[in-house]
Amino acid sequence: LIIKNNYDLLIIPINDYFSLALEETKAILESINKTSLISRIKFDFDSGIIIVPTIDLKSALTLSERVTLVKYVGLILGYDSKTSMETLKELLEKNFGKDILLSISIDYHHSHSSTLVEQLLSFATQYFPISYVSLTHPIIQIKVHKIGGKSIFTAPLRTSRSDIIRHEPEFRPYAPSATMDAVTSRLIVNLSRCRKNSLFLDPFSGSGSILLEAARLGCKVIGLDVSPRLVYGARFNFEFFSCKYLDIFLGDATKLPLRDETVDSIGTDPPYGRSAIVYGHSLLELYEKFLEESYRVLRKHGYLCFCAPLGMKETLSPIIRRIGFEIKSQHSMRVHKSLTRLITVLFVP
Ligand SMILES: C[S@@+](CC[C@H](N)C(=O)[O-])C[C@H]1O[C@@H](n2cnc3c(N)ncnc32)[C@H](O)[C@@H]1O
């Protein structure tokens, strides 16, 4: 139905996660070889929108299906200062042609009166003689967003949310208490800029949440953990979902049994403290050694995305620089009232 090759893409992040969603969008564009689009991204923090201009349809669909911290992603059909029937007529014709079976639902949550919606719908049925209008089972939905005095007309794209939710810990055979939720796991994988068929490592793999998301995006995954119970549990989760892994084995993240510069990306959630099993290391020593080892095994231009308690931010920064990493971005994410997680993305220059 859609006839154009390139669209502007509208992304509306979840409230409170604007900067993290923006970083996630950039990371995914990098992973799918669309780095040139990053400098053209427009965003408006106040209206809470991100626009990726002239992206090809295939990349727009990939981006939409990977990105996690969003409540809406849609192809922009057009902009106008008014929301008129004339505008809709032009946009529909320009984007979909005239003789198509079209089903329209108009989302007017932002601004529009139901009278306008009724007018638009009745107009659409007149204009497209063979069309029908359905608010419950639309083939193409058209949403009208009123942003900064402008109307943005979009067609929604499918996002990853509905899929990811089916992988949440409650649907896994093995999910101990430290298990990370699937949405955050996917976010970490995205921020690590992993690509299809590339080698992805989680050196504190636990029950395998992050590895599962990387495997679902087509990466070859390797995991290790010091606890045999967790290694078996993670393998069991992979079998249950019929997901492939290269290896998940018993090991120590501070002594990785891997050769130098062999891994493309690392995404991980190391222990946080008191409740964590730290196996003979102080927490800081554990982080320092794991960061050194990650730097050694990552290829040049590889990325590491890892979590830490927010309180470690200042202590970790000099260690990260001494090792040789560049800090690409850092974001905090509230987990519960006594824990805020720091998500750090590092780059091997
Ligand atoms: C926060 S949990 C990871 C949770 C995991 N992302 C999940 O969803 O199941 C941290 C993990 O690090 C493991 N661990 C602790 N010290 C380790 C070490 N030195 N090397 C490897 N794994 C270690 C623990 O056994 C634990 O499974």
Coordinates of C-alpha atoms and ligand atoms in Angstrom, one line a residue:
L1 CA 0.0 0.0 0.0
I2 CA 2.7 2.4 0.9
I3 CA 4.3 3.8 -2.2
K4 CA 7.1 6.1 -1.2
N5 CA 10.6 4.9 -0.5
N6 CA 11.6 7.4 2.2
Y7 CA 9.7 8.9 5.1
D8 CA 10.3 11.1 8.0
L9 CA 9.8 9.0 11.1
L10 CA 8.1 10.2 14.3
I11 CA 9.2 8.7 17.6
I12 CA 7.4 9.5 20.9
P13 CA 9.5 8.3 23.8
I14 CA 8.0 7.1 27.1
N15 CA 7.7 9.9 29.6
D16 CA 10.9 10.4 31.7
Y17 CA 13.1 8.4 29.2
F18 CA 13.5 11.0 26.5
S19 CA 17.3 11.2 26.5
L20 CA 17.7 7.4 26.8
A21 CA 15.3 6.8 23.9
L22 CA 17.2 9.3 21.8
E23 CA 20.5 7.5 22.5
E24 CA 18.8 4.2 21.8
T25 CA 17.5 5.5 18.4
K26 CA 21.1 6.7 17.5
A27 CA 22.5 3.3 18.6
I28 CA 20.1 1.3 16.4
L29 CA 20.8 3.6 13.4
E30 CA 24.5 2.9 13.9
S31 CA 23.9 -0.9 14.2
I32 CA 22.0 -0.9 10.9
N33 CA 24.6 1.2 9.0
K34 CA 22.5 4.4 8.9
T35 CA 25.0 6.5 10.9
S36 CA 24.6 9.3 8.3
L37 CA 21.1 9.9 9.6
I38 CA 22.2 10.5 13.2
S39 CA 23.3 14.1 12.6
R40 CA 20.0 14.9 10.9
I41 CA 17.8 13.7 13.8
K42 CA 15.6 16.5 15.1
F43 CA 14.1 16.4 18.6
D44 CA 12.1 18.6 20.8
F45 CA 12.4 17.8 24.5
D46 CA 9.4 20.0 25.5
S47 CA 7.0 18.4 23.1
G48 CA 8.6 15.0 23.6
I49 CA 9.2 14.1 20.0
I50 CA 12.1 12.7 18.0
I51 CA 12.0 12.9 14.2
V52 CA 14.3 10.9 12.0
P53 CA 14.2 12.6 8.5
T54 CA 14.1 10.7 5.2
I55 CA 14.7 7.2 6.4
D56 CA 14.0 4.3 4.0
L57 CA 11.1 2.2 4.8
K58 CA 13.0 -1.0 5.5
S59 CA 15.3 0.8 8.1
A60 CA 12.2 2.6 9.6
L61 CA 10.6 -0.8 10.2
T62 CA 13.8 -2.3 11.7
L63 CA 14.2 0.7 13.9
S64 CA 10.6 0.5 15.0
E65 CA 10.8 -3.2 15.8
R66 CA 14.0 -2.8 17.9
V67 CA 13.5 0.4 19.9
T68 CA 12.1 -0.2 23.4
L69 CA 11.6 3.1 25.3
V70 CA 8.9 4.4 23.1
K71 CA 5.1 4.7 23.2
Y72 CA 4.7 5.5 19.6
V73 CA 6.5 5.2 16.2
G74 CA 4.9 6.3 13.0
L75 CA 5.7 7.2 9.4
I76 CA 5.0 10.9 8.8
L77 CA 2.6 11.3 5.9
G78 CA 2.7 15.1 6.1
Y79 CA 2.7 18.2 8.2
D80 CA 0.3 21.1 8.1
S81 CA -0.6 24.1 10.1
K82 CA -4.2 23.1 10.1
T83 CA -6.0 19.8 10.3
S84 CA -8.4 20.1 7.4
M85 CA -10.1 17.7 5.2
E86 CA -8.2 19.2 2.2
T87 CA -4.9 18.3 3.9
L88 CA -6.1 14.7 4.6
K89 CA -7.3 14.4 0.9
E90 CA -3.9 15.4 -0.4
L91 CA -2.0 13.3 2.0
L92 CA -4.0 10.2 1.4
E93 CA -3.6 10.5 -2.4
K94 CA 0.1 11.3 -2.2
N95 CA 0.9 8.5 0.1
F96 CA -1.5 5.7 -0.8
G97 CA -2.9 6.5 -4.3
K98 CA -6.6 6.7 -5.0
D99 CA -8.0 3.3 -5.8
I100 CA -7.1 1.4 -2.7
L101 CA -9.1 -0.4 0.0
L102 CA -8.5 1.8 2.9
S103 CA -9.5 1.7 6.4
I104 CA -9.0 4.7 8.6
S105 CA -8.9 5.4 12.2
I106 CA -8.2 8.8 13.4
D107 CA -6.6 9.3 16.7
Y108 CA -7.6 12.6 18.2
H109 CA -6.4 12.3 21.7
H110 CA -4.3 15.4 21.6
S111 CA -6.7 18.1 20.3
H112 CA -9.5 17.2 18.0
S113 CA -13.2 17.4 18.7
S114 CA -15.2 14.3 17.8
T115 CA -17.1 16.5 15.2
L116 CA -13.9 17.0 13.2
V117 CA -13.1 13.3 13.4
E118 CA -16.6 12.5 12.1
Q119 CA -16.2 14.9 9.3
L120 CA -12.8 13.5 8.4
L121 CA -14.2 10.0 8.4
S122 CA -17.2 10.8 6.3
F123 CA -15.0 12.7 3.9
A124 CA -12.7 9.7 3.6
T125 CA -15.6 7.4 2.6
Q126 CA -16.8 9.8 0.0
Y127 CA -13.4 10.5 -1.4
F128 CA -12.4 6.8 -1.7
P129 CA -15.5 5.2 -3.2
I130 CA -14.4 1.6 -2.4
S131 CA -13.1 2.4 1.0
Y132 CA -14.6 1.5 4.3
V133 CA -14.0 3.0 7.7
S134 CA -13.4 1.0 10.8
L135 CA -12.3 2.3 14.1
T136 CA -11.7 -1.2 15.5
H137 CA -9.9 -3.1 12.8
P138 CA -8.1 -0.5 10.6
I139 CA -5.8 -1.6 7.8
I140 CA -4.1 1.8 7.8
Q141 CA -4.5 4.0 10.8
I142 CA -3.9 7.6 10.5
K143 CA -3.0 9.5 13.6
V144 CA -3.1 13.3 13.9
H145 CA -0.7 14.7 16.4
K146 CA -1.0 18.4 17.3
I147 CA 2.5 19.5 18.2
G148 CA 3.5 23.1 18.7
G149 CA 0.6 24.5 16.7
K150 CA 1.3 22.1 13.8
S151 CA -0.5 19.0 12.8
I152 CA 1.6 15.9 12.1
F153 CA -0.2 13.1 10.2
T154 CA 1.3 9.7 10.7
A155 CA 0.7 6.0 10.0
P156 CA 1.7 3.9 13.1
L157 CA 4.4 1.2 12.8
R158 CA 4.5 -2.0 14.8
T159 CA 7.0 -1.6 17.8
S160 CA 8.9 -4.3 19.7
R161 CA 6.9 -3.9 22.9
S162 CA 4.2 -6.5 22.2
D163 CA 6.9 -9.0 21.3
I164 CA 9.3 -8.3 24.1
I165 CA 6.5 -8.6 26.7
R166 CA 6.1 -12.2 25.7
H167 CA 9.8 -12.9 26.8
E168 CA 9.4 -11.3 30.3
P169 CA 10.7 -13.3 33.2
E170 CA 7.2 -14.6 34.3
F171 CA 7.1 -16.6 31.0
R172 CA 10.5 -18.2 31.4
P173 CA 11.1 -21.6 33.1
Y174 CA 14.0 -20.2 35.1
A175 CA 13.9 -16.6 36.5
P176 CA 15.7 -16.1 39.9
S177 CA 15.2 -12.9 41.8
A178 CA 18.0 -10.9 40.2
T179 CA 16.6 -11.6 36.7
M180 CA 16.5 -8.4 34.5
D181 CA 13.3 -7.6 32.7
A182 CA 13.2 -8.1 29.0
V183 CA 12.6 -4.5 28.1
T184 CA 15.7 -3.3 29.9
S185 CA 17.7 -6.2 28.6
R186 CA 16.7 -5.3 25.0
L187 CA 17.7 -1.7 25.7
I188 CA 21.2 -2.7 26.9
V189 CA 21.6 -4.9 23.8
N190 CA 20.5 -2.0 21.5
L191 CA 22.9 0.4 23.3
S192 CA 25.8 -2.0 22.7
R193 CA 25.3 -1.4 19.0
C194 CA 25.3 -5.1 18.2
R195 CA 24.7 -6.2 14.6
K196 CA 23.1 -9.3 13.2
N197 CA 25.6 -12.2 13.1
S198 CA 28.1 -10.3 15.2
L199 CA 29.6 -11.8 18.4
F200 CA 27.9 -10.6 21.6
L201 CA 29.2 -11.3 25.1
D202 CA 27.5 -11.0 28.5
P203 CA 30.2 -11.9 31.1
F204 CA 27.7 -11.8 34.1
S205 CA 25.0 -13.6 32.2
G206 CA 23.0 -14.9 35.2
S207 CA 19.8 -16.5 33.9
G208 CA 20.5 -15.1 30.4
S209 CA 18.0 -12.2 30.0
I210 CA 20.4 -10.0 28.0
L211 CA 21.8 -12.9 25.9
L212 CA 18.2 -13.9 25.0
E213 CA 17.5 -10.4 23.6
A214 CA 20.8 -10.3 21.6
A215 CA 20.1 -13.8 20.2
R216 CA 16.6 -12.7 19.1
L217 CA 18.3 -9.9 17.1
G218 CA 20.4 -12.4 15.3
C219 CA 23.7 -12.1 17.2
K220 CA 26.0 -15.0 18.1
V221 CA 26.0 -15.0 21.8
I222 CA 28.4 -16.1 24.5
G223 CA 27.7 -15.9 28.2
L224 CA 29.5 -16.7 31.4
D225 CA 28.7 -16.7 35.1
V226 CA 30.4 -17.9 38.2
S227 CA 27.4 -19.8 39.4
P228 CA 26.8 -23.3 37.9
R229 CA 23.1 -23.0 38.8
L230 CA 22.7 -19.9 36.8
V231 CA 24.7 -21.3 33.8
Y232 CA 22.3 -24.3 33.7
G233 CA 19.3 -22.1 34.2
A234 CA 20.3 -19.8 31.3
R235 CA 20.8 -22.7 29.0
F236 CA 17.4 -24.1 30.0
N237 CA 15.8 -20.7 29.1
F238 CA 17.5 -20.8 25.7
E239 CA 16.2 -24.4 25.1
F240 CA 12.7 -23.4 26.2
F241 CA 12.5 -20.5 23.7
S242 CA 14.4 -22.5 21.0
C243 CA 17.0 -19.8 20.8
K244 CA 20.6 -20.5 19.7
Y245 CA 23.7 -19.6 21.6
L246 CA 27.4 -20.2 20.9
D247 CA 28.2 -21.0 24.5
I248 CA 27.1 -20.3 28.0
F249 CA 29.7 -21.5 30.5
L250 CA 31.1 -21.4 34.0
G251 CA 33.7 -18.6 34.3
D252 CA 34.9 -15.5 35.9
A253 CA 34.3 -12.1 34.3
T254 CA 37.7 -10.9 35.7
K255 CA 39.6 -13.6 33.8
L256 CA 37.8 -14.0 30.5
P257 CA 38.9 -17.1 28.6
L258 CA 38.7 -15.3 25.3
R259 CA 41.4 -14.0 22.9
D260 CA 42.2 -10.3 22.5
E261 CA 40.0 -8.2 20.2
T262 CA 37.6 -11.0 19.3
V263 CA 34.2 -9.7 20.6
D264 CA 32.0 -7.2 18.7
S265 CA 29.8 -5.9 21.6
I266 CA 29.3 -6.5 25.3
G267 CA 26.1 -5.9 27.2
T268 CA 25.9 -6.8 30.9
D269 CA 24.5 -6.3 34.4
P270 CA 27.2 -7.0 37.0
P271 CA 26.4 -7.6 40.7
Y272 CA 25.4 -4.4 42.6
G273 CA 26.5 -5.0 46.1
R274 CA 25.4 -6.6 49.4
S275 CA 23.0 -9.1 47.9
A276 CA 25.3 -9.9 45.0
I277 CA 27.6 -12.9 44.8
V278 CA 30.9 -11.2 44.4
Y279 CA 33.2 -14.3 44.9
G280 CA 36.2 -12.9 46.7
H281 CA 36.3 -9.5 45.1
S282 CA 35.4 -6.1 46.5
L283 CA 32.7 -4.6 44.3
L284 CA 35.0 -1.9 42.9
E285 CA 37.8 -4.5 42.2
L286 CA 35.3 -6.6 40.4
Y287 CA 34.2 -3.7 38.2
E288 CA 37.8 -2.6 37.5
K289 CA 38.9 -6.1 36.4
F290 CA 35.8 -6.8 34.4
L291 CA 36.3 -3.4 32.6
E292 CA 40.0 -4.2 31.8
E293 CA 39.1 -7.7 30.5
S294 CA 36.2 -6.2 28.4
Y295 CA 38.6 -3.7 26.8
R296 CA 41.1 -6.5 26.0
V297 CA 38.5 -8.8 24.3
L298 CA 36.6 -6.1 22.4
R299 CA 37.5 -5.3 18.9
K300 CA 38.5 -1.7 17.9
H301 CA 35.4 0.4 17.7
G302 CA 33.5 -2.1 19.8
Y303 CA 30.9 -1.0 22.4
L304 CA 30.3 -2.1 26.0
C305 CA 27.0 -1.2 27.7
F306 CA 26.9 -2.0 31.4
C307 CA 24.8 -1.3 34.5
A308 CA 26.2 -0.2 37.9
P309 CA 24.7 1.4 41.0
L310 CA 24.4 5.2 40.4
G311 CA 26.6 5.8 43.5
M312 CA 29.6 4.3 41.7
K313 CA 29.6 6.9 38.9
E314 CA 32.4 9.2 40.2
T315 CA 34.6 6.3 41.3
L316 CA 34.3 4.5 37.9
S317 CA 35.0 7.4 35.6
P318 CA 38.8 7.6 36.2
I319 CA 39.1 3.8 36.0
I320 CA 37.2 3.8 32.6
R321 CA 39.6 6.5 31.2
R322 CA 42.7 4.9 32.5
I323 CA 41.8 1.7 30.7
G324 CA 41.4 3.5 27.4
F325 CA 37.7 3.5 26.8
E326 CA 35.7 6.6 25.7
I327 CA 32.5 7.3 27.5
K328 CA 29.8 7.5 24.8
S329 CA 26.9 8.2 27.2
Q330 CA 25.6 7.7 30.7
H331 CA 22.0 7.6 31.9
S332 CA 20.3 6.9 35.2
M333 CA 17.3 4.7 35.4
R334 CA 15.3 4.3 38.6
V335 CA 14.8 0.6 39.5
H336 CA 13.0 1.0 42.9
K337 CA 13.1 3.5 45.7
S338 CA 16.5 2.4 47.1
L339 CA 18.2 1.6 43.7
T340 CA 18.9 3.8 40.7
R341 CA 20.9 2.1 38.0
L342 CA 23.6 3.9 36.0
I343 CA 23.7 2.7 32.4
T344 CA 27.0 3.5 30.8
V345 CA 28.0 3.1 27.2
L346 CA 31.7 2.8 26.4
F347 CA 33.5 2.8 23.1
V348 CA 36.9 1.3 22.2
P349 CA 38.6 4.1 20.1
Ligands
LIG1 C1 22.8 -8.9 38.5 S1 23.1 -10.5 38.1 C2 22.9 -10.7 36.4 C3 21.4 -10.9 36.1 C4 21.2 -11.3 34.7 N1 21.3 -10.1 33.8 C5 19.8 -11.9 34.6 O1 18.9 -11.3 34.1 O2 19.6 -13.1 35.1 C6 24.9 -10.7 38.3 C7 25.4 -12.0 38.0 O3 26.8 -12.0 38.1 C8 27.3 -13.2 38.5 N2 28.7 -13.0 39.0 C9 29.1 -12.5 40.2 N3 30.5 -12.4 40.2 C10 30.9 -12.9 39.0 C11 32.2 -13.1 38.4 N4 33.3 -12.7 39.0 N5 32.2 -13.5 37.1 C12 31.1 -13.9 36.4 N6 29.9 -13.8 37.0 C13 29.8 -13.3 38.2 C14 26.3 -13.7 39.6 O4 26.3 -15.1 39.7 C15 25.0 -13.1 38.9 O5 24.4 -14.1 38.2

